[in-house]
Amino acid sequence: MRVGIVQNYRNSNLSFGNLSKEEKEAFKQTKKEALDVIGRPEKSVFIYSSACLPQSAENNTGTGTLLSKQGEEFLDVVKTFTTADTIQDVPSGEFMPKPAHGYYGAYETSSQALSSHLIEPELLMDESFGKIITPEELKAVVDANNGESKNILANFENVVEADSPFENMLKKAYERFKIGEGEQLEALRTEFNDYKVKNTEWLEPHAIYNVLSNKYKTPLFDNWEQEVDKRLYDPEFPEESRTARKAEILKENSEDIEFYNFKKFLSDKFLGLAKDKAHEKGLKFGGDVAYQFSLSDVFSNPKAFSYDVFMGPADLKIPALNFYQISDPNSAAAKMLSQKFRLAAQRYDTLRVGMGWGYVTPILSNSSGLYHEQKYMGSQVLELIENAVKEVKGDNFNKNDLFYEIEAGEKDFRAFNDDGTLIEPLKDRVKIYSSDYMSDGWGSSRAYPEKFKMNPSEFIYGASNVDTTPLRELATHGIYEQRKEQQVKELSSILHMDASALESTDEFIRAKNAEPLLAKNNFMFFTEFFGSERRFNDLSKTNSENFRVKIPANPEQAYYDAVKEGHAYNLMDAFEKVFKAKGYDKQHPELFAKIVEFKNKLYGIDPSKVVENISSDIPEPPVINQINEPEVEKPATEAVEKAVKSNKYLKPALIISAAVVVLFSAYKYFSKKPKAA
């Protein structure tokens, strides 16, 4: 049972509503002080999708970039309202349609060539790019993005498809780029030529593959008519024939190939500018290197792959590197993988190695199903990857800037020996874990260092990511009832919270998002930060919304609105839970009071109506928006203490006054119709 006593907020500097400029600075200072107490993360990664960045209504082409005003605002929001020191994109590469699953993405495509969605058209209208597009041309692209979901879902069809409005705009930009005058364009053309020379090893075969795919109207090069076209980069096919045919293709299709090269040049250049923007905000720039390879990769380097063999789960049909030769650094397979990671290292500060366990014990199978093997590679391939990155980074190479995804099904991969220790290849490498399957002694911030004796610096831990069950789904769907029950028990133990409170959907999600702050390194996924109820990735079924959930056009206001609704991430709520779990609320009462104030401020709770829990016979009122208020004893001011000591009648009077306030507040509270949760 509880009764509310109105907290003394008369000395608070916080106003009711969104944070002002001054309040944001105070928020940042409070965050800094809180992290000084609980321990600042060595790595804190915010995962987002570069295709789903916010766009203004007048520039909504379908996909955004970090280089717009809205993209910069998004970076500011991340920097302010999370602990992130790194932003990391989901897998990059050429975004292409995946008909089997009804979505667009960079899975199953080459990670070498980048997608046009990285190009910011506003900059192409700027003098620094020779004004190679006009406002009218951009408006035509924006007008074409006219679907009902244009503000909430990315429109890849409008941007990355051949002959899409965005593509046609780039064709006009390319014509001006070729013939335009001025120092800026001259410098840009010189840079373009240097880019082609530097990247010719992968750029030329991918450009030719693109041309031939269009000619034969299929990406399946085994179905192309001319044998020389199929085997244009196969060293076992006569070199003279291949050389002559390549020259012929390059000459006959020079304009198409140059336009392809132009798009790749701009995509890489704008990615570099986005990296600079992140650095300006004090953030590292991270990328996700997908495990997959594409048909264009196989076409350009066929000897790097095993014929009719797939790697990873059989249903993914990922072309398999030749793991029987890859240990030889001079093999085609080793060179192919090294090239992939060298490019990634040039583009990003940190790398997430997608399906990293697949380089330790790759699963190999063929289309007939007659061949299946789980080949043990030990640390050989991981060392090959690290050496490739080191070639690029030089003295700035840091092994801990490579994050290996090693979560997998028990039948696919076991990261631990029978005694619970890590298998040898994973020692001294940073691993990524989520709390998706948290249970007693497993999948929690304390399980890995305590049960598995893992160095806290060796793993990055978060609640939910692109591949896991969204927290709102986990909290509400009956099919996850048993998982949630296990997680409630574990969270209750770790955070010292009443398990019954965690039955609340919102409070369960908040606890899940708070718990990673107890790890040395943590991550957060952008849809969880904004409290989106849409699932970002559901490859279990055909879903045209996969990988499309956009960040709203006004990210700061959208964040404020979402957190007030009780769904979005509230860093101060997370701090409050961690402080209570560790007893820091008693050790640092003034800082804790500021944390609680900011927490309530973000939730939109009027400070004058905040109540505390104390024992009483008055029934507990309903929880508005499922927010459980903290049990904080705000210290009395020195003036009040002095007055109480000097006047023997004042203390009884204060008690009587408090009782009147309590009864009046209770009457007002229960006479109001509660807000919908």
XYZ file of C-alpha atoms in Angstrom:
677
model
C 0.000 0.000 0.000
C 1.238 3.516 -0.561
C 0.415 7.171 -0.176
C 1.821 10.051 -2.130
C 3.683 12.929 -0.599
C 4.451 15.813 -2.894
C 8.177 16.153 -3.430
C 9.841 19.498 -2.850
C 10.783 20.612 -6.381
C 10.748 24.326 -5.578
C 14.529 24.490 -5.948
C 14.579 22.551 -9.240
C 15.882 24.399 -12.286
C 13.940 22.118 -14.642
C 10.840 23.399 -16.378
C 7.991 21.174 -17.518
C 8.392 20.082 -21.166
C 11.266 19.441 -23.591
C 14.807 20.269 -22.584
C 15.959 23.794 -23.269
C 19.482 24.469 -24.498
C 20.640 25.121 -20.933
C 18.870 22.018 -19.632
C 20.535 19.879 -22.287
C 23.922 21.064 -21.086
C 22.900 20.216 -17.516
C 21.676 16.826 -18.777
C 25.061 16.129 -20.379
C 26.847 17.127 -17.182
C 24.605 14.841 -15.142
C 25.285 12.030 -17.614
C 29.032 12.598 -17.259
C 28.821 12.553 -13.461
C 26.681 9.410 -13.503
C 29.148 7.629 -15.777
C 32.000 8.687 -13.518
C 30.214 6.804 -10.743
C 29.064 3.624 -12.518
C 32.042 3.451 -14.874
C 32.363 4.904 -18.340
C 32.004 2.296 -21.108
C 35.166 1.456 -23.021
C 32.951 1.065 -26.089
C 29.362 2.172 -26.512
C 27.902 1.524 -29.967
C 24.711 2.969 -31.433
C 23.523 0.853 -34.376
C 21.474 2.514 -37.131
C 20.659 2.088 -40.811
C 22.142 4.628 -43.207
C 19.172 4.111 -45.545
C 16.645 4.958 -42.829
C 17.970 8.324 -41.688
C 15.592 11.272 -41.250
C 14.578 13.564 -44.103
C 12.665 16.816 -44.286
C 9.412 16.891 -46.249
C 10.926 19.042 -49.001
C 13.857 16.629 -49.493
C 12.244 13.257 -48.813
C 13.650 11.172 -51.660
C 13.025 7.906 -49.821
C 16.381 7.397 -48.085
C 18.362 9.851 -45.946
C 21.990 10.571 -45.090
C 23.973 11.928 -42.149
C 24.914 14.955 -44.260
C 21.528 16.670 -44.170
C 20.360 19.005 -41.417
C 18.145 16.210 -40.105
C 21.038 13.738 -40.196
C 23.159 16.094 -38.139
C 20.308 16.547 -35.657
C 20.099 12.763 -35.333
C 23.804 12.624 -34.445
C 23.251 15.297 -31.789
C 20.371 13.301 -30.295
C 22.503 10.153 -30.124
C 25.414 12.068 -28.621
C 23.179 13.684 -25.973
C 20.705 10.995 -24.949
C 22.847 7.835 -25.071
C 26.288 6.809 -23.862
C 27.417 6.118 -27.447
C 30.932 6.927 -28.582
C 30.503 5.032 -31.880
C 27.754 4.952 -34.487
C 27.579 1.816 -36.582
C 25.676 1.203 -39.800
C 24.001 -2.105 -40.608
C 25.712 -3.980 -43.497
C 26.713 -1.684 -46.331
C 26.993 -2.570 -49.989
C 24.774 -2.350 -53.032
C 21.165 -2.323 -51.899
C 19.222 -4.684 -54.120
C 15.777 -6.302 -54.020
C 15.475 -9.745 -52.440
C 12.363 -11.183 -54.127
C 12.296 -14.324 -51.970
C 11.770 -12.221 -48.861
C 10.263 -9.101 -50.409
C 12.812 -6.638 -49.087
C 15.826 -4.521 -50.085
C 19.209 -4.772 -48.427
C 22.941 -5.333 -48.672
C 22.781 -8.983 -47.652
C 23.729 -11.359 -50.471
C 25.259 -8.428 -52.373
C 28.851 -7.328 -52.704
C 30.190 -5.228 -49.845
C 32.820 -3.806 -52.180
C 30.533 -1.576 -54.269
C 28.404 0.856 -52.261
C 24.816 1.940 -52.833
C 23.557 5.263 -54.212
C 21.434 5.854 -51.108
C 24.605 7.243 -49.460
C 24.619 10.205 -51.883
C 23.196 13.430 -50.437
C 21.438 15.382 -53.245
C 21.401 18.633 -51.287
C 25.194 18.711 -51.550
C 25.079 18.028 -55.282
C 23.204 21.338 -55.587
C 26.047 23.076 -53.756
C 28.870 25.027 -55.383
C 31.396 22.588 -53.892
C 30.003 19.939 -56.265
C 29.596 22.293 -59.210
C 25.810 22.426 -58.769
C 25.456 19.312 -60.911
C 21.788 18.911 -60.048
C 19.084 21.565 -59.916
C 16.386 22.122 -57.278
C 13.779 21.194 -59.884
C 15.454 17.829 -60.496
C 15.535 17.071 -56.797
C 11.891 18.098 -56.491
C 10.971 15.570 -59.182
C 12.519 12.789 -57.082
C 10.743 14.000 -53.947
C 7.402 14.264 -55.767
C 7.794 10.681 -56.984
C 8.085 9.511 -53.375
C 4.375 9.951 -52.752
C 3.306 6.785 -50.937
C 1.260 6.871 -47.742
C 4.215 5.480 -45.744
C 6.840 7.867 -47.102
C 7.486 9.411 -43.677
C 7.854 6.118 -41.814
C 9.355 3.667 -44.330
C 12.355 3.979 -46.642
C 11.533 3.909 -50.358
C 14.364 1.992 -52.015
C 12.457 1.685 -55.266
C 12.617 5.460 -55.649
C 16.381 5.591 -55.091
C 18.434 2.493 -55.913
C 16.505 0.829 -58.730
C 17.725 1.185 -62.307
C 15.768 3.987 -64.006
C 14.388 5.137 -60.652
C 13.756 8.889 -60.244
C 16.919 9.201 -58.130
C 18.949 7.274 -60.718
C 17.663 9.492 -63.521
C 18.608 12.571 -61.506
C 22.145 11.158 -61.142
C 22.349 10.627 -64.914
C 21.758 14.352 -65.411
C 24.326 15.083 -62.713
C 26.832 12.885 -64.539
C 26.344 14.762 -67.828
C 27.093 18.078 -66.115
C 29.977 16.494 -64.243
C 31.625 15.500 -67.552
C 31.362 18.819 -69.358
C 30.934 21.425 -66.624
C 33.493 24.151 -66.071
C 35.029 25.543 -62.913
C 37.721 24.693 -60.386
C 35.415 22.573 -58.243
C 34.434 20.302 -61.116
C 38.015 20.068 -62.364
C 39.145 18.966 -58.920
C 36.247 16.518 -58.683
C 37.101 14.967 -62.055
C 40.728 14.530 -60.976
C 39.546 12.869 -57.785
C 37.245 10.597 -59.822
C 40.096 9.451 -62.057
C 42.286 8.727 -59.039
C 39.426 6.753 -57.493
C 39.090 4.544 -60.573
C 42.795 3.776 -60.641
C 42.952 3.013 -56.917
C 39.907 0.729 -56.995
C 40.221 -0.834 -60.433
C 40.788 -4.341 -59.013
C 37.176 -4.599 -57.869
C 35.540 -1.693 -59.696
C 36.126 -2.879 -63.275
C 34.749 -6.439 -62.885
C 31.710 -5.191 -60.994
C 31.011 -2.564 -63.654
C 31.321 -5.158 -66.415
C 29.132 -7.601 -64.484
C 26.491 -4.869 -64.208
C 26.594 -4.229 -67.963
C 26.411 -7.921 -68.876
C 23.607 -8.585 -66.386
C 21.568 -5.898 -68.133
C 22.485 -7.261 -71.560
C 21.442 -10.834 -70.745
C 18.599 -9.679 -68.480
C 19.708 -11.954 -65.644
C 22.330 -11.742 -62.850
C 22.911 -15.513 -63.116
C 26.093 -15.450 -65.180
C 26.008 -19.225 -65.690
C 22.976 -18.557 -67.913
C 24.733 -16.033 -70.156
C 25.118 -17.118 -73.773
C 28.803 -16.519 -74.505
C 31.239 -18.744 -72.621
C 33.875 -16.033 -72.573
C 31.437 -13.662 -70.856
C 30.722 -16.247 -68.157
C 34.437 -16.810 -67.535
C 35.790 -13.340 -68.145
C 37.832 -13.424 -64.900
C 38.528 -17.164 -64.785
C 42.324 -17.683 -65.120
C 41.710 -21.169 -66.596
C 39.998 -19.647 -69.631
C 42.388 -18.474 -72.400
C 43.800 -15.120 -71.325
C 43.996 -13.723 -74.872
C 40.275 -14.275 -75.416
C 39.412 -12.745 -72.051
C 41.607 -9.670 -72.579
C 40.151 -8.995 -76.030
C 36.589 -9.444 -74.809
C 37.097 -7.122 -71.807
C 38.463 -4.418 -74.085
C 35.474 -4.854 -76.376
C 32.965 -4.587 -73.526
C 34.686 -1.532 -72.041
C 34.653 0.228 -75.427
C 31.091 -0.668 -76.469
C 29.636 0.194 -73.071
C 31.946 2.998 -72.013
C 29.171 5.421 -71.039
C 27.249 2.880 -68.946
C 30.441 1.744 -67.245
C 31.580 5.295 -66.534
C 28.179 6.156 -65.080
C 28.391 3.062 -62.862
C 31.876 4.149 -61.742
C 30.587 7.680 -61.121
C 27.867 6.398 -58.781
C 30.358 4.270 -56.843
C 32.723 7.235 -56.605
C 30.028 9.523 -55.209
C 28.808 6.840 -52.782
C 32.311 6.338 -51.398
C 32.977 10.077 -51.262
C 29.758 10.836 -49.409
C 30.392 7.973 -47.000
C 33.735 9.617 -46.255
C 31.999 12.940 -45.637
C 29.561 11.205 -43.282
C 32.552 9.775 -41.429
C 33.983 13.288 -41.096
C 30.627 14.511 -39.766
C 30.580 11.788 -37.122
C 34.119 12.717 -36.102
C 33.065 16.365 -35.758
C 30.471 15.191 -33.232
C 33.083 13.212 -31.310
C 31.840 9.828 -32.554
C 33.715 6.963 -34.166
C 32.314 5.691 -37.451
C 31.585 1.973 -37.555
C 30.565 -0.433 -40.278
C 29.099 -3.917 -40.424
C 30.867 -6.353 -42.758
C 28.306 -8.939 -43.831
C 29.346 -12.593 -44.078
C 27.783 -12.936 -47.508
C 29.335 -12.734 -50.945
C 27.480 -11.928 -54.150
C 27.280 -13.406 -57.633
C 29.266 -10.395 -58.820
C 32.008 -11.352 -56.343
C 32.055 -14.907 -57.691
C 32.086 -13.617 -61.302
C 35.042 -11.317 -60.611
C 37.118 -13.912 -58.727
C 35.759 -17.438 -59.359
C 38.819 -19.261 -57.998
C 38.201 -17.741 -54.573
C 35.058 -19.852 -54.216
C 34.180 -23.539 -54.105
C 31.910 -24.462 -57.013
C 28.326 -25.291 -56.020
C 29.130 -24.979 -52.318
C 27.420 -22.655 -49.858
C 28.600 -21.419 -46.470
C 26.521 -20.760 -43.393
C 23.033 -22.171 -42.905
C 22.081 -24.062 -46.074
C 18.892 -22.095 -46.714
C 20.874 -18.829 -47.106
C 22.695 -20.103 -50.226
C 25.779 -17.936 -49.597
C 28.594 -18.637 -52.116
C 31.322 -20.391 -50.146
C 34.906 -19.209 -50.072
C 37.394 -21.967 -50.746
C 38.161 -22.803 -47.118
C 40.462 -25.625 -48.250
C 42.909 -23.103 -49.715
C 42.234 -19.970 -47.680
C 45.012 -20.746 -45.174
C 47.468 -19.936 -47.964
C 47.750 -16.102 -47.999
C 48.489 -16.250 -51.740
C 45.319 -18.185 -52.558
C 42.474 -16.509 -54.419
C 40.176 -17.064 -51.424
C 42.571 -15.354 -49.011
C 43.050 -12.433 -51.396
C 39.295 -12.059 -51.869
C 38.561 -11.960 -48.150
C 41.503 -9.637 -47.496
C 40.293 -7.231 -50.184
C 36.832 -7.187 -48.624
C 38.187 -6.206 -45.210
C 40.764 -3.751 -46.536
C 37.977 -1.795 -48.206
C 35.919 -1.873 -45.020
C 38.915 -0.700 -42.976
C 39.409 2.240 -45.350
C 35.784 3.271 -44.938
C 35.224 2.774 -41.199
C 36.933 3.245 -37.847
C 35.488 0.097 -36.271
C 34.165 -3.084 -37.890
C 31.484 -5.506 -36.816
C 32.330 -8.877 -38.364
C 28.931 -10.310 -39.262
C 28.487 -14.008 -38.452
C 32.073 -14.054 -37.210
C 31.689 -17.613 -35.944
C 31.401 -18.673 -39.611
C 35.110 -17.917 -40.054
C 35.973 -20.228 -37.143
C 33.812 -23.244 -37.985
C 32.173 -22.546 -41.365
C 29.228 -24.761 -42.289
C 29.640 -25.965 -45.876
C 26.999 -27.696 -48.003
C 25.961 -28.068 -51.646
C 22.706 -27.647 -53.531
C 22.063 -31.401 -53.811
C 22.272 -31.860 -50.055
C 24.777 -34.710 -50.462
C 27.628 -32.685 -48.990
C 27.629 -31.162 -45.517
C 30.619 -30.296 -43.369
C 31.461 -28.096 -40.432
C 35.107 -27.271 -41.024
C 37.269 -26.130 -38.132
C 39.573 -23.243 -39.084
C 40.752 -22.212 -35.619
C 42.125 -18.660 -35.629
C 43.573 -18.783 -39.145
C 40.840 -16.839 -40.939
C 40.386 -14.389 -38.075
C 44.100 -13.608 -38.257
C 43.802 -13.152 -42.024
C 41.030 -10.589 -41.437
C 43.007 -8.781 -38.759
C 46.126 -8.625 -40.904
C 44.107 -7.104 -43.763
C 42.756 -4.404 -41.454
C 46.235 -3.802 -40.046
C 47.548 -3.203 -43.593
C 45.186 -0.231 -43.802
C 45.335 1.098 -40.236
C 49.073 0.730 -39.723
C 50.158 2.098 -36.353
C 46.522 3.005 -35.611
C 45.456 -0.638 -35.748
C 43.566 -1.753 -32.656
C 42.455 -5.370 -32.537
C 39.664 -4.364 -30.170
C 38.058 -2.269 -32.926
C 36.916 -5.504 -34.576
C 33.715 -6.837 -33.039
C 32.910 -10.464 -33.834
C 29.302 -11.597 -33.965
C 29.451 -15.123 -32.564
C 25.899 -15.787 -31.341
C 24.504 -18.828 -33.135
C 22.346 -21.867 -32.603
C 23.785 -24.677 -30.500
C 23.925 -26.967 -33.545
C 25.711 -24.340 -35.628
C 28.411 -23.144 -33.268
C 29.533 -23.465 -29.669
C 31.610 -20.608 -28.329
C 32.323 -22.354 -25.034
C 34.058 -25.551 -24.008
C 32.294 -28.056 -21.760
C 33.848 -26.426 -18.697
C 32.352 -23.066 -19.701
C 35.591 -21.473 -20.892
C 35.853 -19.755 -24.260
C 37.158 -21.778 -27.176
C 40.692 -20.771 -28.118
C 39.975 -18.721 -31.308
C 37.672 -16.360 -29.394
C 40.096 -15.523 -26.612
C 41.439 -11.958 -26.639
C 38.903 -10.917 -29.312
C 35.884 -8.667 -28.772
C 32.611 -10.589 -29.050
C 29.070 -9.270 -29.414
C 26.210 -10.588 -27.302
C 22.588 -9.629 -26.793
C 20.240 -10.437 -23.922
C 17.705 -11.974 -26.326
C 17.882 -15.339 -24.563
C 18.741 -14.153 -21.067
C 18.095 -16.728 -18.372
C 19.634 -17.903 -15.113
C 23.392 -17.733 -15.645
C 23.149 -17.008 -19.359
C 22.910 -13.994 -21.649
C 23.275 -11.281 -19.025
C 25.823 -8.632 -18.121
C 26.998 -10.696 -15.162
C 26.847 -14.170 -16.731
C 29.711 -13.673 -19.170
C 32.311 -12.367 -16.714
C 31.161 -14.462 -13.724
C 30.054 -17.815 -15.129
C 32.257 -17.873 -18.227
C 35.185 -15.970 -16.691
C 35.265 -13.605 -19.645
C 37.289 -10.395 -19.455
C 34.651 -7.594 -19.291
C 36.609 -5.699 -21.964
C 36.206 -8.610 -24.384
C 32.496 -8.380 -25.058
C 29.973 -5.788 -26.199
C 26.526 -6.331 -24.753
C 23.092 -4.952 -25.579
C 19.399 -5.727 -25.269
C 18.274 -6.003 -28.892
C 19.634 -5.608 -32.402
C 18.688 -6.052 -36.048
C 18.382 -9.844 -35.775
C 16.874 -10.353 -32.318
C 13.302 -10.283 -31.042
C 12.188 -6.637 -30.604
C 11.707 -5.827 -26.929
C 8.077 -4.782 -27.279
C 7.315 -8.019 -29.088
C 9.169 -10.036 -26.454
C 7.291 -8.245 -23.685
C 3.776 -8.650 -25.076
C 3.494 -11.726 -27.318
C 2.265 -14.891 -25.666
C 4.677 -17.096 -27.598
C 7.525 -15.512 -25.631
C 5.880 -15.890 -22.232
C 8.398 -18.432 -20.940
C 11.377 -16.394 -22.171
C 10.006 -13.263 -20.574
C 9.387 -15.080 -17.301
C 13.020 -16.229 -17.207
C 14.238 -12.755 -18.032
C 12.044 -11.079 -15.425
C 13.572 -13.368 -12.794
C 17.119 -12.604 -13.941
C 16.584 -8.851 -14.289
C 14.981 -8.760 -10.864
C 18.067 -10.415 -9.400
C 20.603 -8.271 -11.261
C 18.876 -4.905 -10.786
C 17.401 -5.700 -7.352
C 13.917 -4.876 -8.585
C 10.578 -6.329 -7.546
C 9.746 -8.989 -10.140
C 6.081 -7.976 -10.122
C 7.035 -4.493 -11.355
C 8.782 -6.059 -14.345
C 5.544 -7.656 -15.505
C 4.693 -4.196 -16.828
C 5.520 -4.028 -20.540
C 7.222 -0.651 -20.372
C 9.063 -1.369 -17.129
C 10.345 -4.677 -18.516
C 11.683 -2.892 -21.608
C 13.292 -0.188 -19.483
C 15.002 -2.777 -17.314
C 16.249 -4.619 -20.400
C 17.703 -1.379 -21.773
C 19.200 -0.388 -18.405
C 20.996 -3.648 -17.676
C 23.664 -3.288 -20.445
C 25.017 -0.245 -18.576
C 26.412 -2.778 -16.095
C 28.669 -4.188 -18.828
C 32.052 -2.726 -19.697
C 30.959 -2.269 -23.347
C 27.414 -1.851 -24.600
C 25.344 -1.283 -27.718
C 21.860 -0.028 -28.578
C 19.744 -0.483 -31.709
C 18.073 2.620 -33.121
C 14.487 1.295 -33.258
C 14.663 0.433 -29.551
C 16.019 3.902 -28.770
C 13.031 5.521 -30.487
C 10.627 2.920 -29.110
C 9.412 1.810 -32.531
C 6.751 -0.883 -32.497
C 7.639 -1.984 -36.033
C 9.941 -4.946 -36.429
C 13.016 -3.884 -38.406
C 13.967 -7.322 -39.701
C 11.728 -10.371 -39.973
C 13.232 -12.694 -42.545
C 11.112 -15.586 -41.308
C 8.432 -14.439 -43.709
C 7.998 -12.276 -46.787
C 7.809 -8.749 -45.460
C 8.128 -5.695 -47.675
C 8.725 -3.520 -44.586
C 11.986 -5.243 -43.641
C 14.940 -2.855 -43.258
C 12.730 0.169 -43.985
C 11.757 1.701 -40.623
C 12.796 5.361 -40.836
C 13.904 7.760 -38.161
C 11.366 10.625 -38.086
C 12.119 13.885 -39.898
C 12.555 15.828 -36.658
C 14.548 13.313 -34.572
C 14.876 15.390 -31.402
C 11.184 16.196 -31.102
C 10.304 12.664 -32.184
C 12.505 11.346 -29.387
C 10.880 13.627 -26.805
C 7.416 12.559 -27.949
C 8.269 8.860 -27.937
C 9.831 8.906 -24.482
C 6.818 10.774 -23.095
C 4.609 8.026 -24.464
C 6.621 5.682 -22.269
C 8.168 3.586 -25.055
C 11.506 5.171 -26.005
C 14.821 4.829 -24.186
C 15.303 7.115 -21.201
C 18.967 7.155 -20.205
C 18.211 8.706 -16.831
C 15.716 5.941 -16.079
C 18.502 3.462 -16.859
C 20.892 5.356 -14.585
C 18.297 5.332 -11.802
C 17.971 1.542 -11.994
C 21.737 1.000 -12.040
C 22.286 3.427 -9.156
C 19.685 1.615 -7.056
C 21.093 -1.800 -7.965
C 24.577 -0.749 -6.858
C 23.562 1.371 -3.855
C 24.892 4.517 -5.483
C 21.601 6.299 -4.787
C 22.547 6.345 -1.090
C 26.215 7.145 -1.734
C 25.479 10.028 -4.142
C 22.048 11.388 -3.118
C 22.381 14.790 -4.792
C 23.445 13.287 -8.132
C 20.730 10.662 -7.819
C 18.121 13.381 -7.251
C 19.254 15.111 -10.469
C 19.018 11.809 -12.343
C 15.452 11.306 -11.137
C 14.528 14.876 -12.029
C 15.783 14.456 -15.582
C 14.114 11.072 -15.858
C 10.753 12.580 -14.940
C 11.393 15.583 -17.127
C 11.867 13.360 -20.200
C 8.805 11.309 -19.350
C 6.841 14.556 -19.267
C 5.850 14.154 -15.643
C 4.972 17.407 -13.927
C 7.458 17.644 -11.031
C 4.799 19.118 -8.722
C 2.757 15.924 -9.072
C 5.521 13.379 -8.548
C 4.828 11.085 -5.592
C 6.976 8.836 -3.457
C 6.106 5.407 -2.073
C 5.629 5.092 1.683
C 3.624 2.725 3.840
C -0.092 3.504 4.135
C -3.560 1.970 4.200
C -4.602 3.978 1.133
C -4.930 1.696 -1.912
C -2.244 1.969 -4.596
C -3.432 4.164 -7.500
C -3.125 2.982 -11.106
C 0.263 3.551 -12.751
C 0.064 6.195 -15.444
C 1.904 5.070 -18.585
C 3.241 2.160 -16.501
C 5.972 4.352 -15.018
C 7.065 3.251 -11.530
C 8.318 6.266 -9.695
C 11.557 6.081 -7.712
C 11.696 5.816 -3.965
C 13.845 8.855 -3.329
C 14.107 10.662 -0.034
C 14.906 14.207 -1.013
C 17.062 15.727 1.729
C 15.570 18.651 3.618
C 17.193 22.016 3.081
C 19.422 23.449 5.778
C 16.895 26.238 6.356
C 14.094 23.795 7.090
C 16.307 21.742 9.414
C 17.289 24.880 11.321
C 13.690 26.045 11.566
C 12.518 22.691 12.909
C 15.188 22.692 15.597
C 14.397 26.252 16.690
C 10.612 25.925 16.877
C 9.068 23.051 18.852
C 5.637 23.743 17.295
C 6.883 23.762 13.709
C 7.455 20.023 13.344
C 3.902 19.024 14.385
C 2.562 21.774 12.155
C 4.551 20.479 9.214
C 3.253 16.961 9.836
C -0.345 18.211 9.954
C 0.235 20.280 6.802
C 1.738 17.299 5.022
C -1.256 15.188 5.980
C -3.608 17.805 4.531
C -1.572 17.898 1.326
C -1.617 14.101 1.166
C -5.381 13.881 1.568
C -5.997 16.670 -0.928
C -3.554 15.141 -3.441
C -5.136 11.720 -3.018
C -8.606 13.199 -3.544
C -7.463 15.062 -6.687
C -5.637 11.966 -7.950
C -8.538 9.543 -7.596
C -11.114 12.038 -8.854
C -9.213 12.330 -12.162
C -9.801 9.941 -15.019
C -6.443 8.162 -15.509
C -4.615 8.505 -18.800
C -4.492 5.498 -21.066
C -1.374 3.429 -20.588
